[in-house]
């Protein structure tokens, strides 16, 4: 089975910057929220394209969060992401600004 980083790369195989796709990651310790989150995604017009649950290795976490490598919290973030199962969703929705819309779901 492919690791999470490969899964994420494969999810957008045609164009890694597709404007109608967004990544949602359920962090370790939040497994009980997955069903509820799936409902929220669907209620808000998102299609779940792919999902994968795995336990990240430290190298995978570092690769996934490398944009934060210079931040003070980077080491703690990577350690935390390796502490238990992580579930990633590739979501799709026709939208002019999927990232802003998705960020509003957190409110």
C-alpha atoms as an extended CHARMM CRD file, in Angstrom:
* protein
*
       107  EXT
         1         1  UNK       CA              0.0000000000        0.0000000000        0.0000000000  PROA      1               0.0000000000
         2         2  UNK       CA              1.2710000000        3.4580000000       -0.8680000000  PROA      2               0.0000000000
         3         3  UNK       CA              2.3200000000        5.8260000000        1.8730000000  PROA      3               0.0000000000
         4         4  UNK       CA              0.4100000000        9.0390000000        2.5540000000  PROA      4               0.0000000000
         5         5  UNK       CA              2.8140000000       11.3070000000        0.7000000000  PROA      5               0.0000000000
         6         6  UNK       CA              2.5070000000        9.1840000000       -2.4740000000  PROA      6               0.0000000000
         7         7  UNK       CA             -1.2630000000        9.1440000000       -1.9810000000  PROA      7               0.0000000000
         8         8  UNK       CA             -1.3330000000       12.9250000000       -1.9220000000  PROA      8               0.0000000000
         9         9  UNK       CA              0.8210000000       13.2130000000       -5.0110000000  PROA      9               0.0000000000
        10        10  UNK       CA             -1.3620000000       10.7000000000       -6.8790000000  PROA      10              0.0000000000
        11        11  UNK       CA             -4.5750000000       12.4530000000       -5.8980000000  PROA      11              0.0000000000
        12        12  UNK       CA             -3.8170000000       15.3470000000       -8.2170000000  PROA      12              0.0000000000
        13        13  UNK       CA             -1.8730000000       13.4480000000      -10.8660000000  PROA      13              0.0000000000
        14        14  UNK       CA             -2.9410000000       15.6760000000      -13.7570000000  PROA      14              0.0000000000
        15        15  UNK       CA             -2.2010000000       19.0050000000      -12.1150000000  PROA      15              0.0000000000
        16        16  UNK       CA             -0.9840000000       19.2130000000       -8.5040000000  PROA      16              0.0000000000
        17        17  UNK       CA             -2.4930000000       22.6820000000       -8.1610000000  PROA      17              0.0000000000
        18        18  UNK       CA             -6.0380000000       21.8660000000       -9.2890000000  PROA      18              0.0000000000
        19        19  UNK       CA             -8.2460000000       24.6880000000       -8.1250000000  PROA      19              0.0000000000
        20        20  UNK       CA            -11.2070000000       22.4680000000       -7.3440000000  PROA      20              0.0000000000
        21        21  UNK       CA             -9.3930000000       20.1110000000       -4.9350000000  PROA      21              0.0000000000
        22        22  UNK       CA             -8.4400000000       20.5830000000       -1.3110000000  PROA      22              0.0000000000
        23        23  UNK       CA             -6.6520000000       18.4150000000        1.2470000000  PROA      23              0.0000000000
        24        24  UNK       CA             -8.1730000000       17.7550000000        4.6670000000  PROA      24              0.0000000000
        25        25  UNK       CA             -6.0720000000       15.9890000000        7.2920000000  PROA      25              0.0000000000
        26        26  UNK       CA             -7.5440000000       14.5040000000       10.4630000000  PROA      26              0.0000000000
        27        27  UNK       CA             -4.7390000000       14.5600000000       12.9750000000  PROA      27              0.0000000000
        28        28  UNK       CA             -3.8980000000       11.7750000000       15.4410000000  PROA      28              0.0000000000
        29        29  UNK       CA             -6.3600000000       11.3390000000       18.2810000000  PROA      29              0.0000000000
        30        30  UNK       CA             -9.3530000000       12.5960000000       16.3160000000  PROA      30              0.0000000000
        31        31  UNK       CA            -10.4980000000        9.3000000000       14.7790000000  PROA      31              0.0000000000
        32        32  UNK       CA            -13.9280000000        9.6360000000       16.3930000000  PROA      32              0.0000000000
        33        33  UNK       CA            -14.6250000000       12.7480000000       14.2890000000  PROA      33              0.0000000000
        34        34  UNK       CA            -14.1710000000       11.1220000000       10.8680000000  PROA      34              0.0000000000
        35        35  UNK       CA            -17.8350000000       10.1750000000       10.3570000000  PROA      35              0.0000000000
        36        36  UNK       CA            -19.0130000000       13.6130000000       11.4250000000  PROA      36              0.0000000000
        37        37  UNK       CA            -16.4670000000       15.3000000000        9.1660000000  PROA      37              0.0000000000
        38        38  UNK       CA            -17.5590000000       13.2150000000        6.1660000000  PROA      38              0.0000000000
        39        39  UNK       CA            -21.1080000000       14.4330000000        6.7700000000  PROA      39              0.0000000000
        40        40  UNK       CA            -19.9610000000       18.0430000000        7.0120000000  PROA      40              0.0000000000
        41        41  UNK       CA            -17.9730000000       17.7270000000        3.7880000000  PROA      41              0.0000000000
        42        42  UNK       CA            -20.9440000000       16.2740000000        1.9050000000  PROA      42              0.0000000000
        43        43  UNK       CA            -23.4540000000       18.7610000000        3.3850000000  PROA      43              0.0000000000
        44        44  UNK       CA            -21.2510000000       21.5750000000        2.0970000000  PROA      44              0.0000000000
        45        45  UNK       CA            -21.0190000000       20.2550000000       -1.4490000000  PROA      45              0.0000000000
        46        46  UNK       CA            -17.6560000000       18.4910000000       -1.3290000000  PROA      46              0.0000000000
        47        47  UNK       CA            -17.0830000000       15.1330000000       -2.9910000000  PROA      47              0.0000000000
        48        48  UNK       CA            -14.6390000000       12.8100000000       -1.2610000000  PROA      48              0.0000000000
        49        49  UNK       CA            -12.2730000000       11.8200000000       -4.0760000000  PROA      49              0.0000000000
        50        50  UNK       CA             -9.8820000000        9.7210000000       -1.9990000000  PROA      50              0.0000000000
        51        51  UNK       CA             -9.2890000000        8.8960000000        1.6230000000  PROA      51              0.0000000000
        52        52  UNK       CA             -6.4550000000        7.1230000000        3.3800000000  PROA      52              0.0000000000
        53        53  UNK       CA             -5.6790000000        6.3310000000        6.9850000000  PROA      53              0.0000000000
        54        54  UNK       CA             -2.0890000000        5.5990000000        7.8980000000  PROA      54              0.0000000000
        55        55  UNK       CA              0.5100000000        6.2030000000       10.5560000000  PROA      55              0.0000000000
        56        56  UNK       CA              3.1390000000        8.6010000000        9.2650000000  PROA      56              0.0000000000
        57        57  UNK       CA              6.8270000000        7.9840000000        9.6780000000  PROA      57              0.0000000000
        58        58  UNK       CA              8.9270000000       10.9330000000       10.7860000000  PROA      58              0.0000000000
        59        59  UNK       CA             10.3540000000       11.2710000000        7.2640000000  PROA      59              0.0000000000
        60        60  UNK       CA              6.8330000000       11.3500000000        5.7700000000  PROA      60              0.0000000000
        61        61  UNK       CA              5.7000000000       13.9990000000        8.2590000000  PROA      61              0.0000000000
        62        62  UNK       CA              8.7630000000       16.1010000000        7.5030000000  PROA      62              0.0000000000
        63        63  UNK       CA              8.0790000000       15.8730000000        3.7760000000  PROA      63              0.0000000000
        64        64  UNK       CA              4.3770000000       16.6490000000        4.1850000000  PROA      64              0.0000000000
        65        65  UNK       CA              5.0060000000       19.7030000000        6.3860000000  PROA      65              0.0000000000
        66        66  UNK       CA              8.2720000000       20.9110000000        4.8420000000  PROA      66              0.0000000000
        67        67  UNK       CA              6.7110000000       24.3020000000        4.1190000000  PROA      67              0.0000000000
        68        68  UNK       CA              6.9130000000       24.8650000000        7.8900000000  PROA      68              0.0000000000
        69        69  UNK       CA             10.5150000000       23.6460000000        8.2750000000  PROA      69              0.0000000000
        70        70  UNK       CA             11.8250000000       27.0250000000        9.4510000000  PROA      70              0.0000000000
        71        71  UNK       CA              9.0700000000       27.5020000000       12.0270000000  PROA      71              0.0000000000
        72        72  UNK       CA              9.6950000000       26.9360000000       15.7380000000  PROA      72              0.0000000000
        73        73  UNK       CA              6.8110000000       24.4550000000       15.9230000000  PROA      73              0.0000000000
        74        74  UNK       CA              8.0160000000       22.2610000000       13.0400000000  PROA      74              0.0000000000
        75        75  UNK       CA              9.7120000000       19.5620000000       15.1250000000  PROA      75              0.0000000000
        76        76  UNK       CA              6.7620000000       19.2760000000       17.5310000000  PROA      76              0.0000000000
        77        77  UNK       CA              4.3010000000       19.1890000000       14.6190000000  PROA      77              0.0000000000
        78        78  UNK       CA              6.1780000000       16.3540000000       12.9210000000  PROA      78              0.0000000000
        79        79  UNK       CA              6.4300000000       14.3840000000       16.1730000000  PROA      79              0.0000000000
        80        80  UNK       CA              2.7160000000       14.8720000000       16.8460000000  PROA      80              0.0000000000
        81        81  UNK       CA              1.7240000000       13.7810000000       13.3390000000  PROA      81              0.0000000000
        82        82  UNK       CA              3.6240000000       10.5140000000       13.9110000000  PROA      82              0.0000000000
        83        83  UNK       CA              1.9680000000        9.8380000000       17.2750000000  PROA      83              0.0000000000
        84        84  UNK       CA             -1.0280000000        7.9390000000       15.8960000000  PROA      84              0.0000000000
        85        85  UNK       CA             -3.2250000000        7.3050000000       12.8700000000  PROA      85              0.0000000000
        86        86  UNK       CA             -3.7270000000       10.1850000000       10.4490000000  PROA      86              0.0000000000
        87        87  UNK       CA             -6.5500000000       10.2850000000        7.9190000000  PROA      87              0.0000000000
        88        88  UNK       CA             -6.2770000000       12.3790000000        4.7700000000  PROA      88              0.0000000000
        89        89  UNK       CA             -9.0960000000       13.3030000000        2.4260000000  PROA      89              0.0000000000
        90        90  UNK       CA             -8.8410000000       14.7200000000       -1.0640000000  PROA      90              0.0000000000
        91        91  UNK       CA            -12.0180000000       16.7360000000       -1.5260000000  PROA      91              0.0000000000
        92        92  UNK       CA            -13.4240000000       18.2070000000       -4.7110000000  PROA      92              0.0000000000
        93        93  UNK       CA            -15.9150000000       21.0000000000       -5.2440000000  PROA      93              0.0000000000
        94        94  UNK       CA            -16.6760000000       23.3420000000       -8.0990000000  PROA      94              0.0000000000
        95        95  UNK       CA            -15.7950000000       26.7040000000       -6.6590000000  PROA      95              0.0000000000
        96        96  UNK       CA            -14.0180000000       29.9030000000       -7.5650000000  PROA      96              0.0000000000
        97        97  UNK       CA            -12.2430000000       29.9030000000       -4.2220000000  PROA      97              0.0000000000
        98        98  UNK       CA            -12.2640000000       26.4250000000       -2.6800000000  PROA      98              0.0000000000
        99        99  UNK       CA             -9.5470000000       27.2000000000       -0.1470000000  PROA      99              0.0000000000
       100       100  UNK       CA            -11.3970000000       30.1400000000        1.4170000000  PROA      100             0.0000000000
       101       101  UNK       CA            -14.6550000000       28.1820000000        1.4150000000  PROA      101             0.0000000000
       102       102  UNK       CA            -12.9770000000       25.2150000000        3.0620000000  PROA      102             0.0000000000
       103       103  UNK       CA            -11.3350000000       27.4310000000        5.6890000000  PROA      103             0.0000000000
       104       104  UNK       CA            -14.8140000000       28.7400000000        6.6300000000  PROA      104             0.0000000000
       105       105  UNK       CA            -15.8790000000       25.1880000000        7.5320000000  PROA      105             0.0000000000
       106       106  UNK       CA            -13.5820000000       25.4460000000       10.5540000000  PROA      106             0.0000000000
       107       107  UNK       CA            -15.6210000000       28.3260000000       12.0000000000  PROA      107             0.0000000000
